[in-house]
Amino acid sequence: RVQLVESGGGSVQAGGTLRLSCALSGNIHSGACLAWFRQAPGKEREGVASIDSTGTTAYADSVQGRFTISEDNAKTTLFLQMNSLKPEDTATYHCAYVNLPSRVECGVIRCYDGYCRTATNFGLDFWGKGTAVTVSS
């Protein structure tokens, strides 16, 4: 089992920046994919970004060029640098862990009917309780 705890959320004005962190512990595999998804009140979950074991990253179109996902070498901390924030970025952000077979890519995270999956159709194995981000106009 893997535990994930997010931090770094807060309230900012449009155009501002935030850096989210996610502390991971437990049985972490080097081949895992780590990701962020978000959920705004009354809205569907939305995949935000992912990073796989090769360091390949993928982003939702809505955040491409503004957000950057990264991790430390030990895969114990995941980050999401969020720049040029917009009011529509307001949501609770969750980090997630996907245990992928070797040589399988992660790709963009897609969410439908409350379930999020990788581009290669693997479901999220574990995720944290989230950290809230509010962007005011």
Short mmCIF file of N, CA, C and O in Angstrom, two decimals:
data_model
loop_
_atom_site.label_atom_id
_atom_site.label_comp_id
_atom_site.label_asym_id
_atom_site.label_seq_id
_atom_site.Cartn_x
_atom_site.Cartn_y
_atom_site.Cartn_z
N ARG A 1 0.84 -1.19 0.00
CA ARG A 1 0.00 0.00 0.00
C ARG A 1 0.88 1.24 0.00
O ARG A 1 1.97 1.26 0.54
N VAL A 2 0.39 2.32 -0.62
CA VAL A 2 1.11 3.60 -0.70
C VAL A 2 0.24 4.69 -0.08
O VAL A 2 -0.96 4.78 -0.37
N GLN A 3 0.84 5.50 0.77
CA GLN A 3 0.14 6.64 1.36
C GLN A 3 0.61 7.93 0.67
O GLN A 3 1.79 8.08 0.38
N LEU A 4 -0.32 8.83 0.42
CA LEU A 4 -0.01 10.10 -0.22
C LEU A 4 -0.66 11.23 0.57
O LEU A 4 -1.84 11.15 0.91
N VAL A 5 0.12 12.28 0.84
CA VAL A 5 -0.38 13.43 1.59
C VAL A 5 0.00 14.70 0.85
O VAL A 5 1.19 14.99 0.69
N GLU A 6 -1.00 15.45 0.42
CA GLU A 6 -0.77 16.68 -0.33
C GLU A 6 -0.64 17.88 0.61
O GLU A 6 -1.20 17.89 1.71
N SER A 7 0.08 18.91 0.14
CA SER A 7 0.19 20.17 0.87
C SER A 7 0.49 21.28 -0.13
O SER A 7 0.81 21.01 -1.29
N GLY A 8 0.39 22.52 0.34
CA GLY A 8 0.76 23.65 -0.48
C GLY A 8 -0.39 24.42 -1.10
O GLY A 8 -0.17 25.44 -1.75
N GLY A 9 -1.61 23.95 -0.90
CA GLY A 9 -2.74 24.68 -1.45
C GLY A 9 -2.96 26.00 -0.73
O GLY A 9 -2.33 26.28 0.29
N GLY A 10 -3.83 26.82 -1.30
CA GLY A 10 -4.12 28.10 -0.69
C GLY A 10 -4.95 28.97 -1.60
O GLY A 10 -5.51 28.48 -2.59
N SER A 11 -5.02 30.24 -1.26
CA SER A 11 -5.80 31.20 -2.05
C SER A 11 -4.86 32.21 -2.70
O SER A 11 -4.01 32.78 -2.01
N VAL A 12 -5.02 32.39 -3.99
CA VAL A 12 -4.19 33.35 -4.72
C VAL A 12 -5.06 34.12 -5.70
O VAL A 12 -6.17 33.70 -6.03
N GLN A 13 -4.54 35.22 -6.19
CA GLN A 13 -5.23 35.97 -7.22
C GLN A 13 -4.85 35.43 -8.60
O GLN A 13 -3.80 34.79 -8.77
N ALA A 14 -5.70 35.68 -9.55
CA ALA A 14 -5.42 35.26 -10.92
C ALA A 14 -4.06 35.79 -11.36
O ALA A 14 -3.70 36.94 -11.06
N GLY A 15 -3.32 34.93 -12.04
CA GLY A 15 -1.97 35.28 -12.46
C GLY A 15 -0.90 34.87 -11.47
O GLY A 15 0.29 34.93 -11.78
N GLY A 16 -1.32 34.45 -10.29
CA GLY A 16 -0.38 34.07 -9.24
C GLY A 16 0.16 32.67 -9.43
O GLY A 16 -0.14 31.98 -10.40
N THR A 17 1.00 32.25 -8.48
CA THR A 17 1.63 30.94 -8.53
C THR A 17 1.44 30.20 -7.21
O THR A 17 1.29 30.82 -6.15
N LEU A 18 1.45 28.88 -7.31
CA LEU A 18 1.46 28.00 -6.15
C LEU A 18 2.29 26.78 -6.49
O LEU A 18 2.38 26.39 -7.66
N ARG A 19 2.88 26.19 -5.48
CA ARG A 19 3.63 24.95 -5.66
C ARG A 19 3.06 23.91 -4.71
O ARG A 19 3.16 24.06 -3.49
N LEU A 20 2.47 22.89 -5.27
CA LEU A 20 1.91 21.82 -4.46
C LEU A 20 2.96 20.73 -4.25
O LEU A 20 3.78 20.47 -5.14
N SER A 21 2.90 20.09 -3.10
CA SER A 21 3.77 18.96 -2.80
C SER A 21 2.93 17.76 -2.40
O SER A 21 1.82 17.91 -1.89
N CYS A 22 3.49 16.60 -2.63
CA CYS A 22 2.82 15.35 -2.25
C CYS A 22 3.88 14.43 -1.67
O CYS A 22 4.84 14.06 -2.35
N ALA A 23 3.71 14.08 -0.40
CA ALA A 23 4.63 13.17 0.27
C ALA A 23 4.13 11.74 0.13
O ALA A 23 2.98 11.45 0.48
N LEU A 24 4.98 10.88 -0.40
CA LEU A 24 4.62 9.47 -0.59
C LEU A 24 5.38 8.59 0.39
O LEU A 24 6.55 8.83 0.68
N SER A 25 4.72 7.56 0.86
CA SER A 25 5.36 6.58 1.74
C SER A 25 4.71 5.23 1.50
O SER A 25 3.61 5.13 0.95
N GLY A 26 5.43 4.19 1.92
CA GLY A 26 4.89 2.85 1.74
C GLY A 26 5.66 2.07 0.70
O GLY A 26 6.84 2.32 0.44
N ASN A 27 4.99 1.15 0.05
CA ASN A 27 5.60 0.23 -0.91
C ASN A 27 5.61 0.86 -2.31
O ASN A 27 4.80 0.53 -3.16
N ILE A 28 6.56 1.75 -2.53
CA ILE A 28 6.64 2.50 -3.78
C ILE A 28 7.53 1.77 -4.77
O ILE A 28 8.69 1.48 -4.48
N HIS A 29 7.00 1.50 -5.96
CA HIS A 29 7.77 0.83 -6.99
C HIS A 29 8.42 1.85 -7.91
O HIS A 29 7.80 2.86 -8.27
N SER A 30 9.63 1.56 -8.34
CA SER A 30 10.36 2.51 -9.18
C SER A 30 9.69 2.71 -10.52
O SER A 30 9.86 3.74 -11.17
N GLY A 31 8.91 1.77 -10.96
CA GLY A 31 8.24 1.87 -12.26
C GLY A 31 6.89 2.54 -12.22
O GLY A 31 6.19 2.61 -13.24
N ALA A 32 6.52 3.07 -11.07
CA ALA A 32 5.19 3.65 -10.93
C ALA A 32 5.05 4.97 -11.68
O ALA A 32 6.02 5.67 -11.93
N CYS A 33 3.82 5.27 -12.02
CA CYS A 33 3.46 6.57 -12.57
C CYS A 33 2.86 7.40 -11.42
O CYS A 33 2.07 6.88 -10.63
N LEU A 34 3.25 8.65 -11.33
CA LEU A 34 2.69 9.57 -10.34
C LEU A 34 1.92 10.66 -11.08
O LEU A 34 2.34 11.08 -12.16
N ALA A 35 0.83 11.08 -10.50
CA ALA A 35 -0.03 12.01 -11.23
C ALA A 35 -0.76 12.96 -10.28
O ALA A 35 -0.80 12.74 -9.07
N TRP A 36 -1.32 13.99 -10.87
CA TRP A 36 -2.22 14.91 -10.17
C TRP A 36 -3.55 14.93 -10.92
O TRP A 36 -3.59 14.96 -12.15
N PHE A 37 -4.63 14.92 -10.15
CA PHE A 37 -5.93 15.20 -10.74
C PHE A 37 -6.63 16.21 -9.81
O PHE A 37 -6.21 16.41 -8.67
N ARG A 38 -7.67 16.83 -10.30
CA ARG A 38 -8.36 17.83 -9.50
C ARG A 38 -9.86 17.67 -9.62
O ARG A 38 -10.36 17.06 -10.56
N GLN A 39 -10.55 18.22 -8.66
CA GLN A 39 -12.01 18.20 -8.69
C GLN A 39 -12.55 19.49 -8.12
O GLN A 39 -12.28 19.83 -6.95
N ALA A 40 -13.28 20.21 -8.93
CA ALA A 40 -13.93 21.44 -8.50
C ALA A 40 -15.32 21.10 -7.96
O ALA A 40 -15.91 20.09 -8.37
N PRO A 41 -15.87 21.92 -7.08
CA PRO A 41 -17.20 21.64 -6.52
C PRO A 41 -18.25 21.47 -7.61
O PRO A 41 -18.36 22.31 -8.50
N GLY A 42 -18.97 20.36 -7.57
CA GLY A 42 -20.03 20.12 -8.52
C GLY A 42 -19.57 19.72 -9.91
O GLY A 42 -20.38 19.62 -10.83
N LYS A 43 -18.27 19.48 -10.05
CA LYS A 43 -17.75 19.11 -11.37
C LYS A 43 -17.09 17.73 -11.33
O LYS A 43 -16.74 17.21 -10.27
N GLU A 44 -16.88 17.20 -12.52
CA GLU A 44 -16.21 15.91 -12.68
C GLU A 44 -14.73 16.03 -12.33
O GLU A 44 -14.14 17.11 -12.45
N ARG A 45 -14.13 14.94 -11.91
CA ARG A 45 -12.68 14.90 -11.73
C ARG A 45 -12.00 15.18 -13.06
O ARG A 45 -12.52 14.81 -14.12
N GLU A 46 -10.83 15.80 -13.01
CA GLU A 46 -10.09 16.13 -14.23
C GLU A 46 -8.62 15.78 -14.03
O GLU A 46 -7.99 16.23 -13.06
N GLY A 47 -8.06 15.01 -14.94
CA GLY A 47 -6.64 14.73 -14.90
C GLY A 47 -5.86 16.00 -15.18
O GLY A 47 -6.25 16.79 -16.05
N VAL A 48 -4.77 16.20 -14.47
CA VAL A 48 -3.98 17.42 -14.62
C VAL A 48 -2.63 17.13 -15.26
O VAL A 48 -2.27 17.71 -16.27
N ALA A 49 -1.87 16.21 -14.65
CA ALA A 49 -0.53 15.94 -15.13
C ALA A 49 -0.07 14.58 -14.62
O ALA A 49 -0.58 14.09 -13.62
N SER A 50 0.92 14.02 -15.32
CA SER A 50 1.50 12.75 -14.89
C SER A 50 2.98 12.73 -15.22
O SER A 50 3.45 13.47 -16.10
N ILE A 51 3.70 11.87 -14.50
CA ILE A 51 5.11 11.64 -14.78
C ILE A 51 5.39 10.17 -14.56
O ILE A 51 4.97 9.60 -13.55
N ASP A 52 6.04 9.53 -15.54
CA ASP A 52 6.27 8.10 -15.40
C ASP A 52 7.73 7.82 -15.03
O ASP A 52 8.51 8.73 -14.79
N SER A 53 8.08 6.54 -15.02
CA SER A 53 9.39 6.13 -14.53
C SER A 53 10.52 6.58 -15.43
O SER A 53 11.68 6.62 -15.00
N THR A 54 10.21 6.94 -16.67
CA THR A 54 11.25 7.44 -17.57
C THR A 54 11.40 8.95 -17.48
O THR A 54 12.25 9.53 -18.14
N GLY A 55 10.56 9.56 -16.67
CA GLY A 55 10.58 11.02 -16.56
C GLY A 55 9.71 11.70 -17.59
O GLY A 55 9.66 12.94 -17.64
N THR A 56 9.01 10.92 -18.38
CA THR A 56 8.11 11.49 -19.39
C THR A 56 6.89 12.10 -18.69
O THR A 56 6.26 11.47 -17.85
N THR A 57 6.58 13.32 -19.07
CA THR A 57 5.45 14.03 -18.47
C THR A 57 4.33 14.20 -19.49
O THR A 57 4.56 14.18 -20.71
N ALA A 58 3.12 14.36 -18.97
CA ALA A 58 1.96 14.60 -19.83
C ALA A 58 1.02 15.54 -19.10
O ALA A 58 0.91 15.46 -17.86
N TYR A 59 0.37 16.41 -19.84
CA TYR A 59 -0.48 17.44 -19.24
C TYR A 59 -1.83 17.53 -19.94
O TYR A 59 -1.94 17.30 -21.15
N ALA A 60 -2.82 17.90 -19.17
CA ALA A 60 -4.10 18.23 -19.77
C ALA A 60 -3.94 19.51 -20.58
O ALA A 60 -3.12 20.38 -20.24
N ASP A 61 -4.71 19.63 -21.64
CA ASP A 61 -4.62 20.82 -22.49
C ASP A 61 -4.87 22.10 -21.68
O ASP A 61 -4.27 23.14 -21.96
N SER A 62 -5.73 22.00 -20.68
CA SER A 62 -6.11 23.18 -19.91
C SER A 62 -4.98 23.75 -19.06
O SER A 62 -5.05 24.90 -18.63
N VAL A 63 -3.93 22.96 -18.81
CA VAL A 63 -2.84 23.43 -17.97
C VAL A 63 -1.49 23.43 -18.69
O VAL A 63 -0.49 23.89 -18.15
N GLN A 64 -1.47 22.90 -19.91
CA GLN A 64 -0.23 22.83 -20.69
C GLN A 64 0.42 24.20 -20.78
O GLN A 64 -0.23 25.19 -21.11
N GLY A 65 1.71 24.25 -20.48
CA GLY A 65 2.44 25.51 -20.56
C GLY A 65 2.38 26.35 -19.31
O GLY A 65 3.13 27.33 -19.18
N ARG A 66 1.50 26.00 -18.39
CA ARG A 66 1.38 26.76 -17.13
C ARG A 66 1.79 25.93 -15.92
O ARG A 66 2.31 26.48 -14.95
N PHE A 67 1.53 24.63 -15.95
CA PHE A 67 1.84 23.76 -14.83
C PHE A 67 3.03 22.87 -15.19
O PHE A 67 3.22 22.49 -16.36
N THR A 68 3.82 22.52 -14.15
CA THR A 68 4.94 21.62 -14.35
C THR A 68 4.94 20.57 -13.24
O THR A 68 4.93 20.93 -12.05
N ILE A 69 4.95 19.30 -13.62
CA ILE A 69 5.01 18.21 -12.66
C ILE A 69 6.46 17.74 -12.55
O ILE A 69 7.19 17.70 -13.55
N SER A 70 6.87 17.41 -11.33
CA SER A 70 8.22 16.90 -11.13
C SER A 70 8.23 16.02 -9.88
O SER A 70 7.27 16.02 -9.10
N GLU A 71 9.32 15.28 -9.71
CA GLU A 71 9.44 14.41 -8.54
C GLU A 71 10.90 14.38 -8.10
O GLU A 71 11.80 14.69 -8.88
N ASP A 72 11.12 14.00 -6.87
CA ASP A 72 12.49 13.83 -6.42
C ASP A 72 12.99 12.45 -6.87
O ASP A 72 12.20 11.60 -7.28
N ASN A 73 14.28 12.24 -6.81
CA ASN A 73 14.86 11.01 -7.33
C ASN A 73 14.39 9.76 -6.60
O ASN A 73 14.30 8.68 -7.17
N ALA A 74 14.09 9.92 -5.35
CA ALA A 74 13.67 8.77 -4.54
C ALA A 74 12.19 8.45 -4.70
O ALA A 74 11.70 7.47 -4.12
N LYS A 75 11.49 9.26 -5.49
CA LYS A 75 10.06 9.08 -5.70
C LYS A 75 9.29 9.17 -4.39
O LYS A 75 8.25 8.52 -4.20
N THR A 76 9.79 9.99 -3.46
CA THR A 76 9.09 10.17 -2.19
C THR A 76 8.34 11.48 -2.11
O THR A 76 7.54 11.70 -1.20
N THR A 77 8.63 12.38 -3.06
CA THR A 77 7.92 13.65 -3.10
C THR A 77 7.58 14.01 -4.53
O THR A 77 8.44 13.98 -5.40
N LEU A 78 6.34 14.35 -4.75
CA LEU A 78 5.85 14.79 -6.05
C LEU A 78 5.47 16.26 -5.95
O LEU A 78 4.96 16.70 -4.92
N PHE A 79 5.75 17.01 -7.01
CA PHE A 79 5.46 18.45 -7.01
C PHE A 79 4.57 18.82 -8.19
O PHE A 79 4.55 18.15 -9.22
N LEU A 80 3.87 19.92 -8.01
CA LEU A 80 3.14 20.53 -9.12
C LEU A 80 3.33 22.04 -9.01
O LEU A 80 2.78 22.67 -8.10
N GLN A 81 4.14 22.57 -9.90
CA GLN A 81 4.34 24.02 -9.97
C GLN A 81 3.24 24.60 -10.84
O GLN A 81 3.10 24.21 -12.00
N MET A 82 2.48 25.52 -10.29
CA MET A 82 1.36 26.09 -11.01
C MET A 82 1.59 27.59 -11.19
O MET A 82 1.63 28.34 -10.21
N ASN A 83 1.76 28.00 -12.43
CA ASN A 83 1.97 29.40 -12.76
C ASN A 83 0.77 29.96 -13.53
O ASN A 83 -0.04 29.20 -14.06
N SER A 84 0.69 31.26 -13.59
CA SER A 84 -0.39 31.93 -14.35
C SER A 84 -1.75 31.33 -14.02
O SER A 84 -2.53 30.99 -14.91
N LEU A 85 -2.02 31.23 -12.75
CA LEU A 85 -3.27 30.58 -12.32
C LEU A 85 -4.49 31.37 -12.76
O LEU A 85 -4.47 32.61 -12.82
N LYS A 86 -5.54 30.63 -13.06
CA LYS A 86 -6.81 31.21 -13.52
C LYS A 86 -7.91 30.80 -12.54
O LYS A 86 -7.81 29.76 -11.89
N PRO A 87 -8.99 31.57 -12.48
CA PRO A 87 -10.11 31.18 -11.59
C PRO A 87 -10.61 29.76 -11.87
O PRO A 87 -11.03 29.07 -10.93
N GLU A 88 -10.56 29.34 -13.13
CA GLU A 88 -11.04 27.99 -13.46
C GLU A 88 -10.11 26.88 -12.96
O GLU A 88 -10.44 25.69 -13.07
N ASP A 89 -8.96 27.25 -12.40
CA ASP A 89 -8.09 26.26 -11.77
C ASP A 89 -8.51 25.96 -10.33
O ASP A 89 -7.94 25.08 -9.69
N THR A 90 -9.49 26.70 -9.83
CA THR A 90 -9.98 26.46 -8.47
C THR A 90 -10.52 25.05 -8.33
O THR A 90 -11.40 24.64 -9.09
N ALA A 91 -9.98 24.30 -7.39
CA ALA A 91 -10.35 22.90 -7.20
C ALA A 91 -9.58 22.33 -6.03
O ALA A 91 -8.67 22.98 -5.50
N THR A 92 -9.94 21.12 -5.65
CA THR A 92 -9.12 20.35 -4.73
C THR A 92 -8.21 19.47 -5.56
O THR A 92 -8.68 18.75 -6.45
N TYR A 93 -6.92 19.54 -5.29
CA TYR A 93 -5.92 18.83 -6.08
C TYR A 93 -5.47 17.59 -5.31
O TYR A 93 -5.10 17.67 -4.13
N HIS A 94 -5.47 16.47 -6.00
CA HIS A 94 -5.08 15.19 -5.41
C HIS A 94 -3.89 14.63 -6.16
O HIS A 94 -3.85 14.68 -7.40
N CYS A 95 -2.93 14.05 -5.43
CA CYS A 95 -1.87 13.31 -6.08
C CYS A 95 -2.24 11.83 -6.07
O CYS A 95 -2.99 11.37 -5.20
N ALA A 96 -1.74 11.11 -7.06
CA ALA A 96 -2.14 9.72 -7.24
C ALA A 96 -0.96 8.86 -7.65
O ALA A 96 0.03 9.35 -8.22
N TYR A 97 -1.10 7.57 -7.39
CA TYR A 97 -0.05 6.58 -7.65
C TYR A 97 -0.66 5.46 -8.51
O TYR A 97 -1.74 4.96 -8.20
N VAL A 98 0.07 5.11 -9.58
CA VAL A 98 -0.37 4.04 -10.46
C VAL A 98 0.79 3.06 -10.63
O VAL A 98 1.87 3.45 -11.09
N ASN A 99 0.56 1.84 -10.26
CA ASN A 99 1.60 0.82 -10.38
C ASN A 99 1.54 0.22 -11.79
O ASN A 99 0.68 -0.63 -12.08
N LEU A 100 2.43 0.65 -12.67
CA LEU A 100 2.39 0.22 -14.07
C LEU A 100 3.36 -0.94 -14.32
O LEU A 100 4.42 -0.99 -13.70
N PRO A 101 3.03 -1.82 -15.25
CA PRO A 101 4.01 -2.82 -15.68
C PRO A 101 5.19 -2.12 -16.35
O PRO A 101 5.08 -0.98 -16.80
N SER A 102 6.29 -2.81 -16.42
CA SER A 102 7.49 -2.20 -17.00
C SER A 102 7.25 -1.85 -18.47
O SER A 102 6.52 -2.53 -19.17
N ARG A 103 7.82 -0.73 -18.91
CA ARG A 103 7.76 -0.26 -20.28
C ARG A 103 6.37 0.19 -20.72
O ARG A 103 6.14 0.40 -21.90
N VAL A 104 5.47 0.36 -19.79
CA VAL A 104 4.14 0.88 -20.12
C VAL A 104 4.09 2.36 -19.77
O VAL A 104 4.44 2.76 -18.66
N GLU A 105 3.68 3.16 -20.72
CA GLU A 105 3.64 4.61 -20.50
C GLU A 105 2.42 5.00 -19.68
O GLU A 105 1.44 4.27 -19.60
N CYS A 106 2.50 6.17 -19.11
CA CYS A 106 1.39 6.69 -18.30
C CYS A 106 0.48 7.58 -19.15
O CYS A 106 -0.71 7.34 -19.25
N GLY A 107 1.04 8.61 -19.72
CA GLY A 107 0.28 9.49 -20.59
C GLY A 107 -0.66 10.40 -19.83
O GLY A 107 -0.63 10.50 -18.60
N VAL A 108 -1.54 11.04 -20.58
CA VAL A 108 -2.48 11.97 -19.97
C VAL A 108 -3.52 11.20 -19.17
O VAL A 108 -4.05 10.19 -19.62
N ILE A 109 -3.83 11.67 -17.98
CA ILE A 109 -4.84 11.05 -17.13
C ILE A 109 -6.22 11.54 -17.58
O ILE A 109 -6.45 12.73 -17.73
N ARG A 110 -7.11 10.58 -17.84
CA ARG A 110 -8.49 10.91 -18.23
C ARG A 110 -9.45 10.44 -17.15
O ARG A 110 -9.28 9.35 -16.61
N CYS A 111 -10.45 11.23 -16.88
CA CYS A 111 -11.42 10.89 -15.83
C CYS A 111 -12.83 10.89 -16.41
O CYS A 111 -13.22 11.86 -17.09
N TYR A 112 -13.58 9.83 -16.13
CA TYR A 112 -14.97 9.72 -16.58
C TYR A 112 -15.78 9.11 -15.47
O TYR A 112 -15.38 8.12 -14.86
N ASP A 113 -16.91 9.71 -15.19
CA ASP A 113 -17.83 9.19 -14.18
C ASP A 113 -17.13 8.90 -12.85
O ASP A 113 -17.42 7.89 -12.20
N GLY A 114 -16.21 9.76 -12.46
CA GLY A 114 -15.56 9.63 -11.17
C GLY A 114 -14.35 8.73 -11.14
O GLY A 114 -13.69 8.62 -10.11
N TYR A 115 -14.06 8.07 -12.27
CA TYR A 115 -12.91 7.19 -12.33
C TYR A 115 -11.85 7.78 -13.26
O TYR A 115 -12.18 8.22 -14.35
N CYS A 116 -10.62 7.75 -12.78
CA CYS A 116 -9.51 8.28 -13.58
C CYS A 116 -8.61 7.13 -14.01
O CYS A 116 -8.34 6.21 -13.22
N ARG A 117 -8.13 7.20 -15.26
CA ARG A 117 -7.27 6.15 -15.79
C ARG A 117 -6.15 6.77 -16.60
O ARG A 117 -6.29 7.89 -17.11
N THR A 118 -5.06 6.03 -16.74
CA THR A 118 -3.97 6.50 -17.58
C THR A 118 -4.36 6.35 -19.05
O THR A 118 -5.35 5.71 -19.39
N ALA A 119 -3.54 6.94 -19.92
CA ALA A 119 -3.79 6.82 -21.36
C ALA A 119 -3.70 5.37 -21.80
O ALA A 119 -4.26 4.99 -22.84
N THR A 120 -2.99 4.55 -21.02
CA THR A 120 -2.84 3.12 -21.32
C THR A 120 -3.86 2.29 -20.55
O THR A 120 -3.73 1.09 -20.43
N ASN A 121 -4.91 2.97 -20.02
CA ASN A 121 -6.07 2.32 -19.43
C ASN A 121 -5.82 1.60 -18.10
O ASN A 121 -6.44 0.60 -17.78
N PHE A 122 -4.89 2.16 -17.30
CA PHE A 122 -4.69 1.64 -15.95
C PHE A 122 -5.33 2.59 -14.95
O PHE A 122 -5.16 3.80 -15.03
N GLY A 123 -6.08 2.04 -14.01
CA GLY A 123 -6.71 2.86 -13.00
C GLY A 123 -5.75 3.32 -11.92
O GLY A 123 -4.67 2.75 -11.77
N LEU A 124 -6.13 4.36 -11.21
CA LEU A 124 -5.30 4.87 -10.11
C LEU A 124 -5.38 3.89 -8.94
O LEU A 124 -6.46 3.47 -8.55
N ASP A 125 -4.23 3.54 -8.39
CA ASP A 125 -4.21 2.58 -7.29
C ASP A 125 -4.44 3.26 -5.94
O ASP A 125 -5.17 2.74 -5.09
N PHE A 126 -3.81 4.39 -5.72
CA PHE A 126 -3.94 5.11 -4.46
C PHE A 126 -3.94 6.61 -4.75
O PHE A 126 -3.33 7.06 -5.72
N TRP A 127 -4.60 7.38 -3.90
CA TRP A 127 -4.55 8.84 -3.99
C TRP A 127 -4.76 9.45 -2.63
O TRP A 127 -5.28 8.81 -1.70
N GLY A 128 -4.37 10.72 -2.51
CA GLY A 128 -4.48 11.41 -1.24
C GLY A 128 -5.81 12.13 -1.10
O GLY A 128 -6.63 12.14 -2.01
N LYS A 129 -6.00 12.76 0.06
CA LYS A 129 -7.25 13.44 0.35
C LYS A 129 -7.35 14.81 -0.31
O LYS A 129 -8.44 15.38 -0.38
N GLY A 130 -6.24 15.33 -0.77
CA GLY A 130 -6.26 16.56 -1.54
C GLY A 130 -5.90 17.81 -0.76
O GLY A 130 -5.93 17.83 0.47
N THR A 131 -5.55 18.85 -1.51
CA THR A 131 -5.29 20.17 -0.97
C THR A 131 -6.06 21.18 -1.81
O THR A 131 -6.07 21.07 -3.04
N ALA A 132 -6.70 22.13 -1.16
CA ALA A 132 -7.60 23.05 -1.86
C ALA A 132 -6.85 24.24 -2.44
O ALA A 132 -5.99 24.84 -1.77
N VAL A 133 -7.19 24.58 -3.66
CA VAL A 133 -6.63 25.75 -4.35
C VAL A 133 -7.79 26.64 -4.76
O VAL A 133 -8.74 26.18 -5.40
N THR A 134 -7.70 27.90 -4.40
CA THR A 134 -8.72 28.88 -4.78
C THR A 134 -8.04 30.04 -5.50
O THR A 134 -7.11 30.64 -4.95
N VAL A 135 -8.51 30.33 -6.69
CA VAL A 135 -7.96 31.42 -7.48
C VAL A 135 -9.06 32.45 -7.70
O VAL A 135 -10.10 32.16 -8.29
N SER A 136 -8.81 33.65 -7.23
CA SER A 136 -9.81 34.71 -7.35
C SER A 136 -9.47 35.64 -8.51
O SER A 136 -8.29 35.86 -8.82
N SER A 137 -10.51 36.20 -9.11
CA SER A 137 -10.29 37.07 -10.27
C SER A 137 -10.07 38.50 -9.86
O SER A 137 -10.25 38.87 -8.71
#
